[in-house]
PDB file with one MODEL, atoms N, CA, C and O in Angstrom:
MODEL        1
ATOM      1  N   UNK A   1      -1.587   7.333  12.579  1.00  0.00           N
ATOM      2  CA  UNK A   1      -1.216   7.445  11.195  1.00  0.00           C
ATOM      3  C   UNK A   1       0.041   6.626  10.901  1.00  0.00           C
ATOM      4  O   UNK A   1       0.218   6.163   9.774  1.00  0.00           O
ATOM      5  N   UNK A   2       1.038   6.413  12.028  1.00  0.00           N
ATOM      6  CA  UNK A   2       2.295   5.863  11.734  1.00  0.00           C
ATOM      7  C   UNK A   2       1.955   4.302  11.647  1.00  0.00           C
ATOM      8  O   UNK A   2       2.840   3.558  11.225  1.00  0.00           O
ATOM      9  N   UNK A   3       0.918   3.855  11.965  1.00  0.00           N
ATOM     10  CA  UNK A   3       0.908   2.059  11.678  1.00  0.00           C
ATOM     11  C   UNK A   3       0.544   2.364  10.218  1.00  0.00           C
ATOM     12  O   UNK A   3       1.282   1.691   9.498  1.00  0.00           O
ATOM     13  N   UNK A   4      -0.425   3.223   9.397  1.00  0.00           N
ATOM     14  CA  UNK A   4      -0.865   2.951   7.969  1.00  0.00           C
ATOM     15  C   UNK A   4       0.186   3.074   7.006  1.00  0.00           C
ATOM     16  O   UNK A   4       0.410   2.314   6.063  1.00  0.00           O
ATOM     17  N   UNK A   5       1.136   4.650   7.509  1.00  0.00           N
ATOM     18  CA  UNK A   5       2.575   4.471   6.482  1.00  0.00           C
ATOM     19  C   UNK A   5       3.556   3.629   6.707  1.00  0.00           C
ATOM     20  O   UNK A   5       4.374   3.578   5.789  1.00  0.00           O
ATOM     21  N   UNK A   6       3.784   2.861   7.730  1.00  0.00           N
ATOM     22  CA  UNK A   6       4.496   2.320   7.975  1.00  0.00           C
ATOM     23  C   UNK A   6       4.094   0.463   7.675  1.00  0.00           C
ATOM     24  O   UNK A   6       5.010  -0.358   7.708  1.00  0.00           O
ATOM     25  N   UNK A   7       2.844   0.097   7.440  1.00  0.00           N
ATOM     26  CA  UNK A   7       2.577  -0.740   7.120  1.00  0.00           C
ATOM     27  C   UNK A   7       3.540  -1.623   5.836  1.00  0.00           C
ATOM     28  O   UNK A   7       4.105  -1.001   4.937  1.00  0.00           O
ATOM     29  N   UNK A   8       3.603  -3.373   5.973  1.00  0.00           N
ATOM     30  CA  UNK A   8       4.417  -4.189   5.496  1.00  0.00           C
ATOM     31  C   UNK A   8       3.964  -3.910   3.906  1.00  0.00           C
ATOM     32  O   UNK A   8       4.815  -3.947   3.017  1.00  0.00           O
ATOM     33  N   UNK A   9       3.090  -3.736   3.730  1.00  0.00           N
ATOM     34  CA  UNK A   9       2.710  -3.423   1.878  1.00  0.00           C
ATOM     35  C   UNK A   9       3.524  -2.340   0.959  1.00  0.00           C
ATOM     36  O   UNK A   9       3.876  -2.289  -0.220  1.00  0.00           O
ATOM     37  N   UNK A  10       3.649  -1.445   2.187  1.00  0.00           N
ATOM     38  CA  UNK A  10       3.730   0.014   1.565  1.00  0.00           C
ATOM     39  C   UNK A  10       5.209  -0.207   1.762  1.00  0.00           C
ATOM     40  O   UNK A  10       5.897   0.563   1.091  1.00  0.00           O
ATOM     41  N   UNK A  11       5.822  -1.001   2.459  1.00  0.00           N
ATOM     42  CA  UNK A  11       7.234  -0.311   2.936  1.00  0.00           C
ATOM     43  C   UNK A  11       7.709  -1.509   1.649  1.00  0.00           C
ATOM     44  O   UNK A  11       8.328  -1.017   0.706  1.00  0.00           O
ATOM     45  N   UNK A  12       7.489  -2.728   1.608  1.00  0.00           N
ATOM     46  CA  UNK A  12       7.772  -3.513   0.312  1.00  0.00           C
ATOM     47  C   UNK A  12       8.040  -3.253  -0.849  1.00  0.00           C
ATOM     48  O   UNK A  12       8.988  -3.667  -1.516  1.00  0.00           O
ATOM     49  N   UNK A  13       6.849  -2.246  -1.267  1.00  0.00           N
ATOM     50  CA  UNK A  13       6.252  -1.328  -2.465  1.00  0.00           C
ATOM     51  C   UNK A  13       7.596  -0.302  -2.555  1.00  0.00           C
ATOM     52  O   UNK A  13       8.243  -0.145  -3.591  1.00  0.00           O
ATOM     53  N   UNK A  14       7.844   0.265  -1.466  1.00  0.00           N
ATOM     54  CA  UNK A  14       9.214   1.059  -1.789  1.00  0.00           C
ATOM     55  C   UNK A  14      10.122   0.791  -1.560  1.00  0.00           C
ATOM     56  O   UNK A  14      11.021   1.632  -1.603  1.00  0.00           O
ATOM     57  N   UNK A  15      10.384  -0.568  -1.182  1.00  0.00           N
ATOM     58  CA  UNK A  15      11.873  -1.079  -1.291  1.00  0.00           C
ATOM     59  C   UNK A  15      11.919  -1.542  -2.465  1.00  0.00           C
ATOM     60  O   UNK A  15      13.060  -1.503  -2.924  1.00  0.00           O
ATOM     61  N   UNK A  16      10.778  -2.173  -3.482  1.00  0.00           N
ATOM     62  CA  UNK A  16      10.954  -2.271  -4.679  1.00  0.00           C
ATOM     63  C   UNK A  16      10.506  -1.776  -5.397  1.00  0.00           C
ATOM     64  O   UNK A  16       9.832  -2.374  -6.235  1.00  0.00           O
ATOM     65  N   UNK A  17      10.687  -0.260  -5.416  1.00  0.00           N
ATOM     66  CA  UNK A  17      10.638   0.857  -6.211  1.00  0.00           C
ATOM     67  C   UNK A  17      12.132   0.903  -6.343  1.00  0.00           C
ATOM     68  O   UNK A  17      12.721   0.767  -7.415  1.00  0.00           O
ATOM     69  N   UNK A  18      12.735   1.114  -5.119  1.00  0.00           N
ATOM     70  CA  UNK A  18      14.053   1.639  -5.021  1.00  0.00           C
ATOM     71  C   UNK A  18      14.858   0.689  -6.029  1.00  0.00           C
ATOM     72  O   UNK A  18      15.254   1.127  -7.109  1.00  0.00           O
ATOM     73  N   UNK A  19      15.092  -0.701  -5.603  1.00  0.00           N
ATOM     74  CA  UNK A  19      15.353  -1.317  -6.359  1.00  0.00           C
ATOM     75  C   UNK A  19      15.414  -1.218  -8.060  1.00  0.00           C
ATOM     76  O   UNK A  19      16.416  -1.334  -8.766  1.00  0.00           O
ATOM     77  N   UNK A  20      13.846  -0.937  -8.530  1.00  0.00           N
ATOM     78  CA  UNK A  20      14.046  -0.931  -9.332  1.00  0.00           C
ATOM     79  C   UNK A  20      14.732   0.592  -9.794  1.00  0.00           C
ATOM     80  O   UNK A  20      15.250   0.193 -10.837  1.00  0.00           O
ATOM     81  N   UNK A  21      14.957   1.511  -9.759  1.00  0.00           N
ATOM     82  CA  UNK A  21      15.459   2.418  -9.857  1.00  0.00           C
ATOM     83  C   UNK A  21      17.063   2.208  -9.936  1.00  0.00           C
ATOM     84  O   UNK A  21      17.681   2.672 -10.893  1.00  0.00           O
ATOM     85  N   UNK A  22      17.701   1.515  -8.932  1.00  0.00           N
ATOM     86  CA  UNK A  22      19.165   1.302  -9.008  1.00  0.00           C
ATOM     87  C   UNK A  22      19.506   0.384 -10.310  1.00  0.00           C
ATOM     88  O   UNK A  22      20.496   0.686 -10.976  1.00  0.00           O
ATOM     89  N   UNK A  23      18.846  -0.534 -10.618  1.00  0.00           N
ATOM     90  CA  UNK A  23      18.660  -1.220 -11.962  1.00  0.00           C
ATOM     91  C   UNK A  23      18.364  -0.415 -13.316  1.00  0.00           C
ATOM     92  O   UNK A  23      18.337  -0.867 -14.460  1.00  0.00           O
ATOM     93  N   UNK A  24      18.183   0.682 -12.953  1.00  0.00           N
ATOM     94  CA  UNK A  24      17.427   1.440 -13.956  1.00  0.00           C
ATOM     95  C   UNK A  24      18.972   2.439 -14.111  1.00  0.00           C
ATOM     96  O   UNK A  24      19.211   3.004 -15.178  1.00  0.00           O
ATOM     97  N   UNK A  25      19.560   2.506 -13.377  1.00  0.00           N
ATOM     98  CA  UNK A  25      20.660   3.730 -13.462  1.00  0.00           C
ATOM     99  C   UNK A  25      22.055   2.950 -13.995  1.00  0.00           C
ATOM    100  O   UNK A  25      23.148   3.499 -14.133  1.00  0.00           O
ATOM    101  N   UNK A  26      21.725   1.432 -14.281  1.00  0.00           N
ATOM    102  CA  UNK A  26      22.588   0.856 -14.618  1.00  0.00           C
ATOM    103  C   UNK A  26      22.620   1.186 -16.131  1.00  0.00           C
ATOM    104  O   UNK A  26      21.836   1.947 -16.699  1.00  0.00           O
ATOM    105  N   UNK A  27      24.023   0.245 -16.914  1.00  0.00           N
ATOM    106  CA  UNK A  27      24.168   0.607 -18.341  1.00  0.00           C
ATOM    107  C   UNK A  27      23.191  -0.304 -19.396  1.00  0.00           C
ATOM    108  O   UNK A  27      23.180  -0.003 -20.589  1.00  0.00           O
ATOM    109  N   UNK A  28      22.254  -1.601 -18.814  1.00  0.00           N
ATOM    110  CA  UNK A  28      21.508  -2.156 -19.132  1.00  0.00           C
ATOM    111  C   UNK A  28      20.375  -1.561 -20.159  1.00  0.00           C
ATOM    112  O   UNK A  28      19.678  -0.634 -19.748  1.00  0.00           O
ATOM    113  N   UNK A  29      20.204  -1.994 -21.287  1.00  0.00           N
ATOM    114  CA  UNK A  29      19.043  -1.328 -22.096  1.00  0.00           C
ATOM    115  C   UNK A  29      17.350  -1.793 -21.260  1.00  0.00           C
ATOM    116  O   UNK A  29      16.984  -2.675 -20.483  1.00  0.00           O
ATOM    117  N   UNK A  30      16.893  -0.979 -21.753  1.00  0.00           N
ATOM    118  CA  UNK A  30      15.189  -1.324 -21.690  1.00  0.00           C
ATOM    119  C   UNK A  30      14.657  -2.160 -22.292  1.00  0.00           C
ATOM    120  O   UNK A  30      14.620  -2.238 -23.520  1.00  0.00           O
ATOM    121  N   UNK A  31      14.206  -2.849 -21.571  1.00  0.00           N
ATOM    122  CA  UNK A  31      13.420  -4.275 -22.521  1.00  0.00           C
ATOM    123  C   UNK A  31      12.044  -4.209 -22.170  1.00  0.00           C
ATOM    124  O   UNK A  31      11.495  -3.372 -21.452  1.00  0.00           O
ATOM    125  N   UNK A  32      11.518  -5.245 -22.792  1.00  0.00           N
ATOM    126  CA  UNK A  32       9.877  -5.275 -22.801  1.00  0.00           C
ATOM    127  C   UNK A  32      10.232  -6.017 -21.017  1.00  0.00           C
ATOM    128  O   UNK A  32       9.322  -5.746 -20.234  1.00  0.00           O
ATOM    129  N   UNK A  33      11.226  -6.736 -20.486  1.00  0.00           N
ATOM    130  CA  UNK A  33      11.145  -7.199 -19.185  1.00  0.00           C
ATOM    131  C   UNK A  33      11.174  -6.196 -18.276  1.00  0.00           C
ATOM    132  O   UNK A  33      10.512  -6.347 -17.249  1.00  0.00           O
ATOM    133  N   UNK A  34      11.955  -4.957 -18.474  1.00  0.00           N
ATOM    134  CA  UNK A  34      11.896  -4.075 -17.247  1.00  0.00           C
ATOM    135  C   UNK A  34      10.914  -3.557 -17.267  1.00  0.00           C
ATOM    136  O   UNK A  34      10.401  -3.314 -16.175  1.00  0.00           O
ATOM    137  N   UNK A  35      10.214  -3.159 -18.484  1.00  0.00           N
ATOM    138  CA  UNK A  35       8.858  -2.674 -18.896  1.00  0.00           C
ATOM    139  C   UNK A  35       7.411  -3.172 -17.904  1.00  0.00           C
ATOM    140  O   UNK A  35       6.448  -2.576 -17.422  1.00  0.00           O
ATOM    141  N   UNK A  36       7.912  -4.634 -17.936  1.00  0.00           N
ATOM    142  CA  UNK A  36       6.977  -5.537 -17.192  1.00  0.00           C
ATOM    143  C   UNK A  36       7.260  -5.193 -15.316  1.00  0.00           C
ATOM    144  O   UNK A  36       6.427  -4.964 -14.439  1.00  0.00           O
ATOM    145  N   UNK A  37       8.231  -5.252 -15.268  1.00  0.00           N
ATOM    146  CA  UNK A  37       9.022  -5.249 -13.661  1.00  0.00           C
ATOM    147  C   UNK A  37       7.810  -3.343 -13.180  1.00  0.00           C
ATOM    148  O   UNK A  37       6.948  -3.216 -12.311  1.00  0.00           O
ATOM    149  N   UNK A  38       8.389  -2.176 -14.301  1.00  0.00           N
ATOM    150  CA  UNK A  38       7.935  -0.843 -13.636  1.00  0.00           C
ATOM    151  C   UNK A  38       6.162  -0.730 -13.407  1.00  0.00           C
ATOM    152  O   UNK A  38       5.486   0.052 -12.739  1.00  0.00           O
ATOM    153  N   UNK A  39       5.776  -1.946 -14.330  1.00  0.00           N
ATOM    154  CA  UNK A  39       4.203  -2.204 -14.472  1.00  0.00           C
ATOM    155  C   UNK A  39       3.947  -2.708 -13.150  1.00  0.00           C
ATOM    156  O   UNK A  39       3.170  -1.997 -12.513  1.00  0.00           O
ATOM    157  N   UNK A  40       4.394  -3.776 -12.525  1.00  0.00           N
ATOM    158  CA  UNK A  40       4.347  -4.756 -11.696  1.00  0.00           C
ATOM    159  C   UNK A  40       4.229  -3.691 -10.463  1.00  0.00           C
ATOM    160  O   UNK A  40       3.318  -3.407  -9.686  1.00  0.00           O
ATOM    161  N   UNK A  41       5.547  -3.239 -10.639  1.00  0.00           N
ATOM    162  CA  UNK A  41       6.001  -2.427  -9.510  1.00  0.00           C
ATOM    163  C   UNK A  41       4.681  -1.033  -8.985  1.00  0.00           C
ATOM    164  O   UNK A  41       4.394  -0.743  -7.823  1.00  0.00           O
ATOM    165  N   UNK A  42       4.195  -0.502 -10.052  1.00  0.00           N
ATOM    166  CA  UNK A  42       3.426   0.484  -9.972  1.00  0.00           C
ATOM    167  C   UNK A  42       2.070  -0.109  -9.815  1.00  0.00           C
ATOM    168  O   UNK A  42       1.438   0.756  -9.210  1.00  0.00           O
ATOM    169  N   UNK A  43       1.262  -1.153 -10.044  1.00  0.00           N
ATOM    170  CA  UNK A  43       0.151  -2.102  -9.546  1.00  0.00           C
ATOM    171  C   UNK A  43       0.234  -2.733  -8.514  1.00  0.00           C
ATOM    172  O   UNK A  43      -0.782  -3.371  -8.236  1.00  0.00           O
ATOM    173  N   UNK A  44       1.354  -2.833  -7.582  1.00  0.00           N
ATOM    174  CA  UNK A  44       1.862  -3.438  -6.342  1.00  0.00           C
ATOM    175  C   UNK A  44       1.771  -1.900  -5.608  1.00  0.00           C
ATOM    176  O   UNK A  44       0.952  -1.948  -4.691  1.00  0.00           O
ATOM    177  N   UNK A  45       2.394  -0.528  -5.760  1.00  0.00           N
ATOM    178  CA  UNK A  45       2.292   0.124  -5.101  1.00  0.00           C
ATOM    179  C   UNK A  45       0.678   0.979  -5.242  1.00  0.00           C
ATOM    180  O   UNK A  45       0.449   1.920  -4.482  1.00  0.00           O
ATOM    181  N   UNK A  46      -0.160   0.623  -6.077  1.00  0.00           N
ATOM    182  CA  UNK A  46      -1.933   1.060  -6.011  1.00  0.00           C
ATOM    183  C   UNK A  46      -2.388   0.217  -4.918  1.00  0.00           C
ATOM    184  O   UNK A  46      -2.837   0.626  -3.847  1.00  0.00           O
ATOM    185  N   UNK A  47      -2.214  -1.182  -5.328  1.00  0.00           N
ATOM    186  CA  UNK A  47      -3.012  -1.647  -4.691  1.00  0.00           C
ATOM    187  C   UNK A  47      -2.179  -1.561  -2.653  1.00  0.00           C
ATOM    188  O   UNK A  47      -2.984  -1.927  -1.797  1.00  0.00           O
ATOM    189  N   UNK A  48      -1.340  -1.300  -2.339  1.00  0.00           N
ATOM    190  CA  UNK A  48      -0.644  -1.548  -1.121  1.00  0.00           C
ATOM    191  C   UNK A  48      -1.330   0.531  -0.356  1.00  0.00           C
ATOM    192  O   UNK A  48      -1.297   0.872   0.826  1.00  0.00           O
ATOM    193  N   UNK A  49      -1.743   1.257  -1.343  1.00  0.00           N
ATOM    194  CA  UNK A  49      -2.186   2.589  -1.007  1.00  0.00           C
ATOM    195  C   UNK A  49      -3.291   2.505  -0.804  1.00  0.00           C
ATOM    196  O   UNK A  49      -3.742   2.976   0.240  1.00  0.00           O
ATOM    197  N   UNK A  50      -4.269   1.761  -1.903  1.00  0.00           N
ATOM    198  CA  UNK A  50      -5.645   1.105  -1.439  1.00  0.00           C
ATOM    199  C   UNK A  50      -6.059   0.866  -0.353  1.00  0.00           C
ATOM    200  O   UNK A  50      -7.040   1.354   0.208  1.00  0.00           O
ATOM    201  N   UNK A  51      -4.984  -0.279   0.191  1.00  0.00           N
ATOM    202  CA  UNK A  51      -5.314  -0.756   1.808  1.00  0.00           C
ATOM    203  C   UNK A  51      -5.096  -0.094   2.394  1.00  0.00           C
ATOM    204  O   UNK A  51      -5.744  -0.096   3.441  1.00  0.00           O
ATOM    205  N   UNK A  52      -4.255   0.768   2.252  1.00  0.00           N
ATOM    206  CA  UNK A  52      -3.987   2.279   3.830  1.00  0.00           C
ATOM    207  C   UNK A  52      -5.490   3.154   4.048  1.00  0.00           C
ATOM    208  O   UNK A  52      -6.171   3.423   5.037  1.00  0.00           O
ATOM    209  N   UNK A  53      -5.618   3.460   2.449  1.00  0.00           N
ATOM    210  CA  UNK A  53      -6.800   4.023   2.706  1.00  0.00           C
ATOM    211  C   UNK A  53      -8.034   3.563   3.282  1.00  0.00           C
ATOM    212  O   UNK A  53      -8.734   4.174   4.089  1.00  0.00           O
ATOM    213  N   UNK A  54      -8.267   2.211   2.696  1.00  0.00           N
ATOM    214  CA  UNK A  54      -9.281   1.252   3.054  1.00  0.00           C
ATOM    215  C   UNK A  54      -9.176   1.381   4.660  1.00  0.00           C
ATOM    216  O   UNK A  54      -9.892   1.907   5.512  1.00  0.00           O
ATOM    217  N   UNK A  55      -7.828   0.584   4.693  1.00  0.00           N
ATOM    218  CA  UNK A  55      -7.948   0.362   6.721  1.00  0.00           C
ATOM    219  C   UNK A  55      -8.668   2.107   7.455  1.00  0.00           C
ATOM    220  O   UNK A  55      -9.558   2.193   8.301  1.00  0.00           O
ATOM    221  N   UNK A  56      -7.875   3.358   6.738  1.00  0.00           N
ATOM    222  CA  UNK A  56      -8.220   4.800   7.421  1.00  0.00           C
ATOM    223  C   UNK A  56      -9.576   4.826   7.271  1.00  0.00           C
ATOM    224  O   UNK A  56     -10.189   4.758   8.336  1.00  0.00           O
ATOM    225  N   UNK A  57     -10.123   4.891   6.445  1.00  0.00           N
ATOM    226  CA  UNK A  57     -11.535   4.820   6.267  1.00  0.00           C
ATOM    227  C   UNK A  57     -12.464   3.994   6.937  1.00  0.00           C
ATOM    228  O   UNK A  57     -13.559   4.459   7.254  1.00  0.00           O
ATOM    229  N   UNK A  58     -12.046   2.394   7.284  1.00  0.00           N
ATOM    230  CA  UNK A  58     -12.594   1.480   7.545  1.00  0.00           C
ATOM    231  C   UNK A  58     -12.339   2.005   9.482  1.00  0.00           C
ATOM    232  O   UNK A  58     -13.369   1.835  10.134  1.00  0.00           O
ATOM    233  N   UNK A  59     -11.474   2.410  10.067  1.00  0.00           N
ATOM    234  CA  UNK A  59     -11.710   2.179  10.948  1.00  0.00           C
ATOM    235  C   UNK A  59     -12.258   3.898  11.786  1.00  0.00           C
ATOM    236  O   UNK A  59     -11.986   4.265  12.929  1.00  0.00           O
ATOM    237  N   UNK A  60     -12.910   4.496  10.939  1.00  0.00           N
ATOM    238  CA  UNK A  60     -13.377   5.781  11.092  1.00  0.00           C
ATOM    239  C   UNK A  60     -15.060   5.805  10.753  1.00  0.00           C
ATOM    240  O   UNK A  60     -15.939   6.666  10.735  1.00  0.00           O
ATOM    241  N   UNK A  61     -14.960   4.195  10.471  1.00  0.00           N
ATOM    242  CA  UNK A  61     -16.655   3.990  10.150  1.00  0.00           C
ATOM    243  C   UNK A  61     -17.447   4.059   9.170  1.00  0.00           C
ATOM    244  O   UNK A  61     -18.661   3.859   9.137  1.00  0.00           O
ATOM    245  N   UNK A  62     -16.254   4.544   7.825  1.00  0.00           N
ATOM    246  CA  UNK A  62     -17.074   4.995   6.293  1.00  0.00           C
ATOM    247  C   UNK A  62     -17.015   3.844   5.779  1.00  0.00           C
ATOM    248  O   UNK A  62     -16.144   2.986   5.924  1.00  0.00           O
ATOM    249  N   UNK A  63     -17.978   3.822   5.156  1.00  0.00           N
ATOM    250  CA  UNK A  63     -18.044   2.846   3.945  1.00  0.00           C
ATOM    251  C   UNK A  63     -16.859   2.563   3.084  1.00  0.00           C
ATOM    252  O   UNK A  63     -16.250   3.503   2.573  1.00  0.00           O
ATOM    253  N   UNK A  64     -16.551   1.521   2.921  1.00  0.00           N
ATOM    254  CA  UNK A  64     -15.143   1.087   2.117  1.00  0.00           C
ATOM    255  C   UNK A  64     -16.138  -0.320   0.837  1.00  0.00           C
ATOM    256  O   UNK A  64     -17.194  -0.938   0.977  1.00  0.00           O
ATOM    257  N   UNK A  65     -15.361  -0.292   0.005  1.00  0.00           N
ATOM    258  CA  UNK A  65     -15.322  -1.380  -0.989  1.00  0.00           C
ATOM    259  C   UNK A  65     -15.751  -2.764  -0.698  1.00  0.00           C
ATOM    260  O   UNK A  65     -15.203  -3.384   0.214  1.00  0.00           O
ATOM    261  N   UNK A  66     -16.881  -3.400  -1.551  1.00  0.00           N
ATOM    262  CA  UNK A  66     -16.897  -4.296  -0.851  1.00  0.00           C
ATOM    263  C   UNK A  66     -15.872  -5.623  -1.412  1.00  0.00           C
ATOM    264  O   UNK A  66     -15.656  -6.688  -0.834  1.00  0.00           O
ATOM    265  N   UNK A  67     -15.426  -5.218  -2.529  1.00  0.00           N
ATOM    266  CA  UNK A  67     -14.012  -5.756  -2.313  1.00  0.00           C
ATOM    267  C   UNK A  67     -12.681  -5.934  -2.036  1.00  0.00           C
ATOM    268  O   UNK A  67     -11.734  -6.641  -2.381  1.00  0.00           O
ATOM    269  N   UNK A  68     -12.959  -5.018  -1.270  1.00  0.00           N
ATOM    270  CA  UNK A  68     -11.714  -4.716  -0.023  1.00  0.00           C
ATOM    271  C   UNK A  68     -11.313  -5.516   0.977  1.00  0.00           C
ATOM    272  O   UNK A  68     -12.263  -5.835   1.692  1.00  0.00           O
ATOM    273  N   UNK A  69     -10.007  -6.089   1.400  1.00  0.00           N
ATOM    274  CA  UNK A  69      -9.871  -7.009   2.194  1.00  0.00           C
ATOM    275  C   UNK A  69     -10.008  -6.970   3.683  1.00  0.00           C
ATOM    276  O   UNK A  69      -9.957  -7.902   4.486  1.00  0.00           O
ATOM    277  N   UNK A  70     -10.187  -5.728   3.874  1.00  0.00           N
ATOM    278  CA  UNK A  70     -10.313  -4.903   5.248  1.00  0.00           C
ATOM    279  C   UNK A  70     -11.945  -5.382   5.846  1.00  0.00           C
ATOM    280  O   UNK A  70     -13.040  -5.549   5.310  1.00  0.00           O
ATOM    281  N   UNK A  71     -11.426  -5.484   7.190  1.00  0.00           N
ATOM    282  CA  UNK A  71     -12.519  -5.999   7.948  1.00  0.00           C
ATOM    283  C   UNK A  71     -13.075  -4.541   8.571  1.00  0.00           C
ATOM    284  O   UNK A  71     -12.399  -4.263   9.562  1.00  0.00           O
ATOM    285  N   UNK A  72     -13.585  -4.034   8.435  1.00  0.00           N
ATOM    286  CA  UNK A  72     -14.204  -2.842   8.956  1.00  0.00           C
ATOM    287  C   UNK A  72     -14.665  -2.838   9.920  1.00  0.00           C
ATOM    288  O   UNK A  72     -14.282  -2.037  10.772  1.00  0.00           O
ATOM    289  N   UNK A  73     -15.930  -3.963  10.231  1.00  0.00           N
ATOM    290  CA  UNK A  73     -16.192  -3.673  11.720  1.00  0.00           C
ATOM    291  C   UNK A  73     -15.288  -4.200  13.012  1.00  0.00           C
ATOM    292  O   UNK A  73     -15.596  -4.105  14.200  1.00  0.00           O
ATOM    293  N   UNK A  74     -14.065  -4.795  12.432  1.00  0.00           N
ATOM    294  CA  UNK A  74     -12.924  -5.105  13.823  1.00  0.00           C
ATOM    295  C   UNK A  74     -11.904  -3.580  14.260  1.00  0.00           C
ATOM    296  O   UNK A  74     -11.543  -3.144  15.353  1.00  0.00           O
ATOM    297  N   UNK A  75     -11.671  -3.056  12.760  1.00  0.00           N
ATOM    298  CA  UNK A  75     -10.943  -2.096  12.630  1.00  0.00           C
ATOM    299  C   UNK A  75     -11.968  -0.439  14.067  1.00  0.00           C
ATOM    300  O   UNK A  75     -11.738   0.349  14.983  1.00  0.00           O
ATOM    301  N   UNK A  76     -13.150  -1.026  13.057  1.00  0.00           N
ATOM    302  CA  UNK A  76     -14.119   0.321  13.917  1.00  0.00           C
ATOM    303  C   UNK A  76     -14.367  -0.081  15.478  1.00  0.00           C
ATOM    304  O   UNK A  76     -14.363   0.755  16.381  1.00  0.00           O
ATOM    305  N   UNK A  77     -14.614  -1.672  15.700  1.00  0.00           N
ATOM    306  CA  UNK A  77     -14.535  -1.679  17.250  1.00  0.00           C
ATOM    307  C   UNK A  77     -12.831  -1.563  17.999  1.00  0.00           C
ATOM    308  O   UNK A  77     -12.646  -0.970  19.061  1.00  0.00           O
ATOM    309  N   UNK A  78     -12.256  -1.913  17.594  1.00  0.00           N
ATOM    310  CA  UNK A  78     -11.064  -1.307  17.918  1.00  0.00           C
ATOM    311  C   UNK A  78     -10.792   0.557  18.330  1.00  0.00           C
ATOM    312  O   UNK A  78     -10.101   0.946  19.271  1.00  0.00           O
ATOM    313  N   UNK A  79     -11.390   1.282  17.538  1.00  0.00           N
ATOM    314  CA  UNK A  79     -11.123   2.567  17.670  1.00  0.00           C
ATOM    315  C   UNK A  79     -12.104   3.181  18.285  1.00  0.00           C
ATOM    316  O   UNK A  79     -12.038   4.409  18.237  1.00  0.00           O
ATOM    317  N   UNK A  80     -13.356   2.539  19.079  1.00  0.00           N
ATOM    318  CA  UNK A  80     -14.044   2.428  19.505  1.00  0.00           C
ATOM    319  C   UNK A  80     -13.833   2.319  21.091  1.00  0.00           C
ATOM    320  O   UNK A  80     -14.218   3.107  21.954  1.00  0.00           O
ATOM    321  N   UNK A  81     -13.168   1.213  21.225  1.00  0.00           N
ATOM    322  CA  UNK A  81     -12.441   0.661  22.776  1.00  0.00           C
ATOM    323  C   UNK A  81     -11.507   1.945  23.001  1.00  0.00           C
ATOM    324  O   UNK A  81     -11.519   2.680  23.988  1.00  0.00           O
ATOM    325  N   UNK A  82     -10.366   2.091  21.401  1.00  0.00           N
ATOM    326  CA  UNK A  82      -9.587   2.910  22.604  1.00  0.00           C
ATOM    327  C   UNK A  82      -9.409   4.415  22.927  1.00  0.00           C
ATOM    328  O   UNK A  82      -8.486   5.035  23.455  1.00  0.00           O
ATOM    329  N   UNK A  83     -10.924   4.885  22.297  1.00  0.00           N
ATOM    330  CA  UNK A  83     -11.371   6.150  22.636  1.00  0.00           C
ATOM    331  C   UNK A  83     -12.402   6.118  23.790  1.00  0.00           C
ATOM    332  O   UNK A  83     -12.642   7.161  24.400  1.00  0.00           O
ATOM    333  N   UNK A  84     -12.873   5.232  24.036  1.00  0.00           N
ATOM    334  CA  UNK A  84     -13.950   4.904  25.313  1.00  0.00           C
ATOM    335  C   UNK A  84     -15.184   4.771  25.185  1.00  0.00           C
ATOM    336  O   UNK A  84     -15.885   4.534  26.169  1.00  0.00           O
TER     337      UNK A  84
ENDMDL
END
């Protein structure tokens, strides 16, 4: 489980969450730009949860999306080998 939460998407996704949050606590008004940034930010962190799930799923043998970037049958022979 610790490679899927810990994965480069997800940990990105909440370093720029955080980010935007410290920007957000500043005295700066709201604009249609930060507006754009919390949009960005929240479609960057769907799609980076997507792939966790995708990869969990994908390498447990279920059916995943077929537009999903996840290779399923490397993921499933992998978990395959290192159960025996």
């Amino acid at each position: 489980m610790r490679k899927y939460l810990f994965g480069t998407g997800l940990l990105s996704s909440i370093t720029g969450g955080i980010t935007l949050l410290r920007a957000a606590r500043s005295d700066e008004p709201f604009t249609w730009r930060t507006a754009l940034a919390w949009l960005s930010w929240a479609i960057t962190f769907a799609l980076a949860i997507g792939a966790v799930v995708d990869s969990y799923r994908a390498a447990r043998g279920k059916l995943i999306d077929g537009d999903s970037s996840v290779d399923r049958d490397k993921l499933f022979r992998e978990r395959v080998k290192r159960n025996g």
